[in-house]
């Protein structure tokens, strides 16, 4: 391509193409230029927001240079690429991350100081990119970070929601949802109006034989919506690689938008058509681990899958390769079942549009896709009703039926005597109405299926997918334990700890090879080091205490034990167990003599997390936490011994303040319900201890850091089924200590007792599905052990350092390398040359 451009033109481009700043003065010059020209502001009206904007634009320019080069390099290298399809990318803020990744945060800090600003205040101006609910969306963001850092040619594909996850306020103890309109000023996205795909809905299928006797299938008379690409640069740490996250935005197609209507004065209905199209990418569904079967959600899924697949196929076709080479060039990973229609869409493209035979196409499809399962909770497993799909995507329904037919025929051949098996593995559930089981379709259309932690990957093989293990054998199913990026969750969130670690092990290399943390172990008895370690934790607690002071208006003692549970509010995550434990502690304090109270370890119980707007029980839990806080926090008998804090609007940027400040964090799901959990990793990496059940990645964390460094409690996953059975059919009694807690609530200690009735009756009368009562004793006893352990600060710090030293396994870099080796079959691009060029200039 390059040689087709005349020499003199190339020279001119080279001469003037921007190089990007490296010094403080250059940074200031770029930032001021943007403030005065791009933003049309001046020294006299440059507030912090303008300073943020100028800084962001200066760094954005730098990223774009590397981004363009990366994309050219990847096209030129012509290697296989990975496409990560996710309906959620919970990115958080970009500026701090960009500054650290290009190694110029200190330059910016000094430059901003010259201009009269503190860098922390400037960073805090940025609105979180909150295009996700919780763990699944944040995992996707960590994966993008690792893929760029490791120089993989990898793209993310998602939706550009106009509204991200709602903002949460607490009013009178209740959650109130505020819309999160975040696109007012977003310097991190680039509209690509030249990159668009027309996506079809509804219509009908016409099958006929053409003049050459060939079967033609055409899907016609549908409604067309246009997908426009918005690209977001994803920089790697300490590497010239900047990958691409492509988000699709919906608008009425220009062919569709009805000018005839407009001209004849039917403005309202013309505008209504336009709005209907824009609604598709308007809002993120705020459910975590729950599917509700709404048509608009299905529209979102197809819109995004179709746009992404056509984009990928278009790129492949430019290479002029044979179709049989498709899966040598393309790997697609499905983040949960949300993008399962991509399987059907690729089959449709190959068969209906490109004219391949069914079998040839299906071989390509199945060697292209991989599917990651993130949950075993039945209410989260996607099913779409057949009539709904029939209406919205008539051709896709036919293809799904054909996939199912062929699959069932192959099963029947191999297991001719097992009629029941066919019904159990069928993609179609024979209910009223019939339902399409998306997980089954995802399994059948993929070459690998993985769970996200060892226990979880075992569970899917023995429970929800066990029939498929029988059909395909065990090798189709594998485990890739989740990980987190140490760049954001250690270096960015906890710069002092990162610096201390670097000073001990000699460099910041551990940020790229987290196993190097094990070099800390020899220092566990180093007095000076331990002192600094403890000081950093304390400083982080002081910072959180300040945050609590400014947002809640009261003070907490940073010397107290900080006990933190922040995550989506869900019954299976058992925030109710935590708050019942807090009430139990409160009652104990009330019944003590002043002398006894003196021996107690003061504690601050911090909660945070959003409830899905329609999840009534989760909202009740939030309400109870807030009401308990109101009573406990002003009780003079209690004072500093116990404070209960509900932090509003938990999100990625708040997590960066909260996570480094914990002494103990809670990961207390009913065993077998939390697929992995990833905040558990974040907390331990920041020197916090864990109280947890033997669930998800807690099990592997325990194996790595050692049983003496974690506080485990509760029943095991293998016993859950029997316990539940016993609740219904045995002589089941609620734990007596828990009954006292319930009596305390029922007395009205925390206000209107009726408000919490359902929470109590769920346990006392309706079978205690999440085994709160069964685990209550063990939980409280373990909390007492924690108090004891915390009194020995020296031993506590030893545990803390030892744990961090053994956390190397939980980096998302390891995780991405495993996906690359065992599922995607891709290798990193060589950027050595690029690095050298850069070092020379
Ligand atoms: C979600 O956040 C997770 C699973 C889901 O199926 C959905 Cl819809 C949302 C979470 C898991 O609950 C959590 O255990 C896991 O760590 C995370 O995905 C990433 O794998």
mmCIF file of N, CA, C and O in Angstrom, residues 58 116 138 143 365 378 385 665 679 744 784 799 812:
data_model
loop_
_atom_site.group_PDB
_atom_site.id
_atom_site.type_symbol
_atom_site.label_atom_id
_atom_site.label_comp_id
_atom_site.label_asym_id
_atom_site.label_seq_id
_atom_site.Cartn_x
_atom_site.Cartn_y
_atom_site.Cartn_z
ATOM 1 N N UNK A 58 -4.724 16.365 25.291
ATOM 2 C CA UNK A 58 -3.281 16.244 25.048
ATOM 3 C C UNK A 58 -2.858 14.776 25.065
ATOM 4 O O UNK A 58 -2.126 14.311 24.184
ATOM 5 N N UNK A 116 -1.416 25.626 37.901
ATOM 6 C CA UNK A 116 -2.223 25.939 39.076
ATOM 7 C C UNK A 116 -3.229 24.861 39.490
ATOM 8 O O UNK A 116 -4.219 25.160 40.162
ATOM 9 N N UNK A 138 -16.666 -5.601 34.220
ATOM 10 C CA UNK A 138 -15.320 -5.185 34.644
ATOM 11 C C UNK A 138 -14.277 -6.203 34.159
ATOM 12 O O UNK A 138 -13.161 -5.841 33.809
ATOM 13 N N UNK A 143 -9.669 -7.487 30.682
ATOM 14 C CA UNK A 143 -9.159 -8.274 29.554
ATOM 15 C C UNK A 143 -8.616 -7.361 28.453
ATOM 16 O O UNK A 143 -7.557 -7.620 27.886
ATOM 17 N N UNK A 365 -17.974 -21.861 11.268
ATOM 18 C CA UNK A 365 -18.588 -21.219 12.440
ATOM 19 C C UNK A 365 -18.062 -21.844 13.729
ATOM 20 O O UNK A 365 -17.575 -21.140 14.637
ATOM 21 N N UNK A 378 -30.026 -20.337 37.790
ATOM 22 C CA UNK A 378 -31.040 -20.592 36.765
ATOM 23 C C UNK A 378 -31.707 -19.316 36.254
ATOM 24 O O UNK A 378 -32.005 -19.204 35.066
ATOM 25 N N UNK A 385 -38.178 -16.561 23.857
ATOM 26 C CA UNK A 385 -39.356 -17.289 23.395
ATOM 27 C C UNK A 385 -39.321 -17.401 21.868
ATOM 28 O O UNK A 385 -38.909 -16.471 21.166
ATOM 29 N N UNK A 665 -12.310 -7.866 53.779
ATOM 30 C CA UNK A 665 -13.439 -7.705 52.865
ATOM 31 C C UNK A 665 -14.222 -9.009 52.809
ATOM 32 O O UNK A 665 -13.698 -10.078 53.098
ATOM 33 N N UNK A 679 -13.458 -9.145 42.839
ATOM 34 C CA UNK A 679 -13.047 -8.139 43.829
ATOM 35 C C UNK A 679 -12.242 -8.809 44.938
ATOM 36 O O UNK A 679 -11.370 -8.179 45.528
ATOM 37 N N UNK A 744 -34.970 -8.643 67.359
ATOM 38 C CA UNK A 744 -34.514 -7.256 67.506
ATOM 39 C C UNK A 744 -35.082 -6.385 66.378
ATOM 40 O O UNK A 744 -35.560 -5.273 66.624
ATOM 41 N N UNK A 784 -15.277 -13.259 65.060
ATOM 42 C CA UNK A 784 -14.587 -13.134 66.356
ATOM 43 C C UNK A 784 -13.096 -13.467 66.211
ATOM 44 O O UNK A 784 -12.236 -12.816 66.798
ATOM 45 N N UNK A 799 0.783 -11.548 57.546
ATOM 46 C CA UNK A 799 -0.211 -12.205 56.680
ATOM 47 C C UNK A 799 -0.445 -11.387 55.414
ATOM 48 O O UNK A 799 -0.533 -11.913 54.306
ATOM 49 N N UNK A 812 -4.879 -10.691 35.145
ATOM 50 C CA UNK A 812 -5.603 -11.003 33.906
ATOM 51 C C UNK A 812 -4.614 -11.278 32.759
ATOM 52 O O UNK A 812 -5.012 -11.825 31.734
#
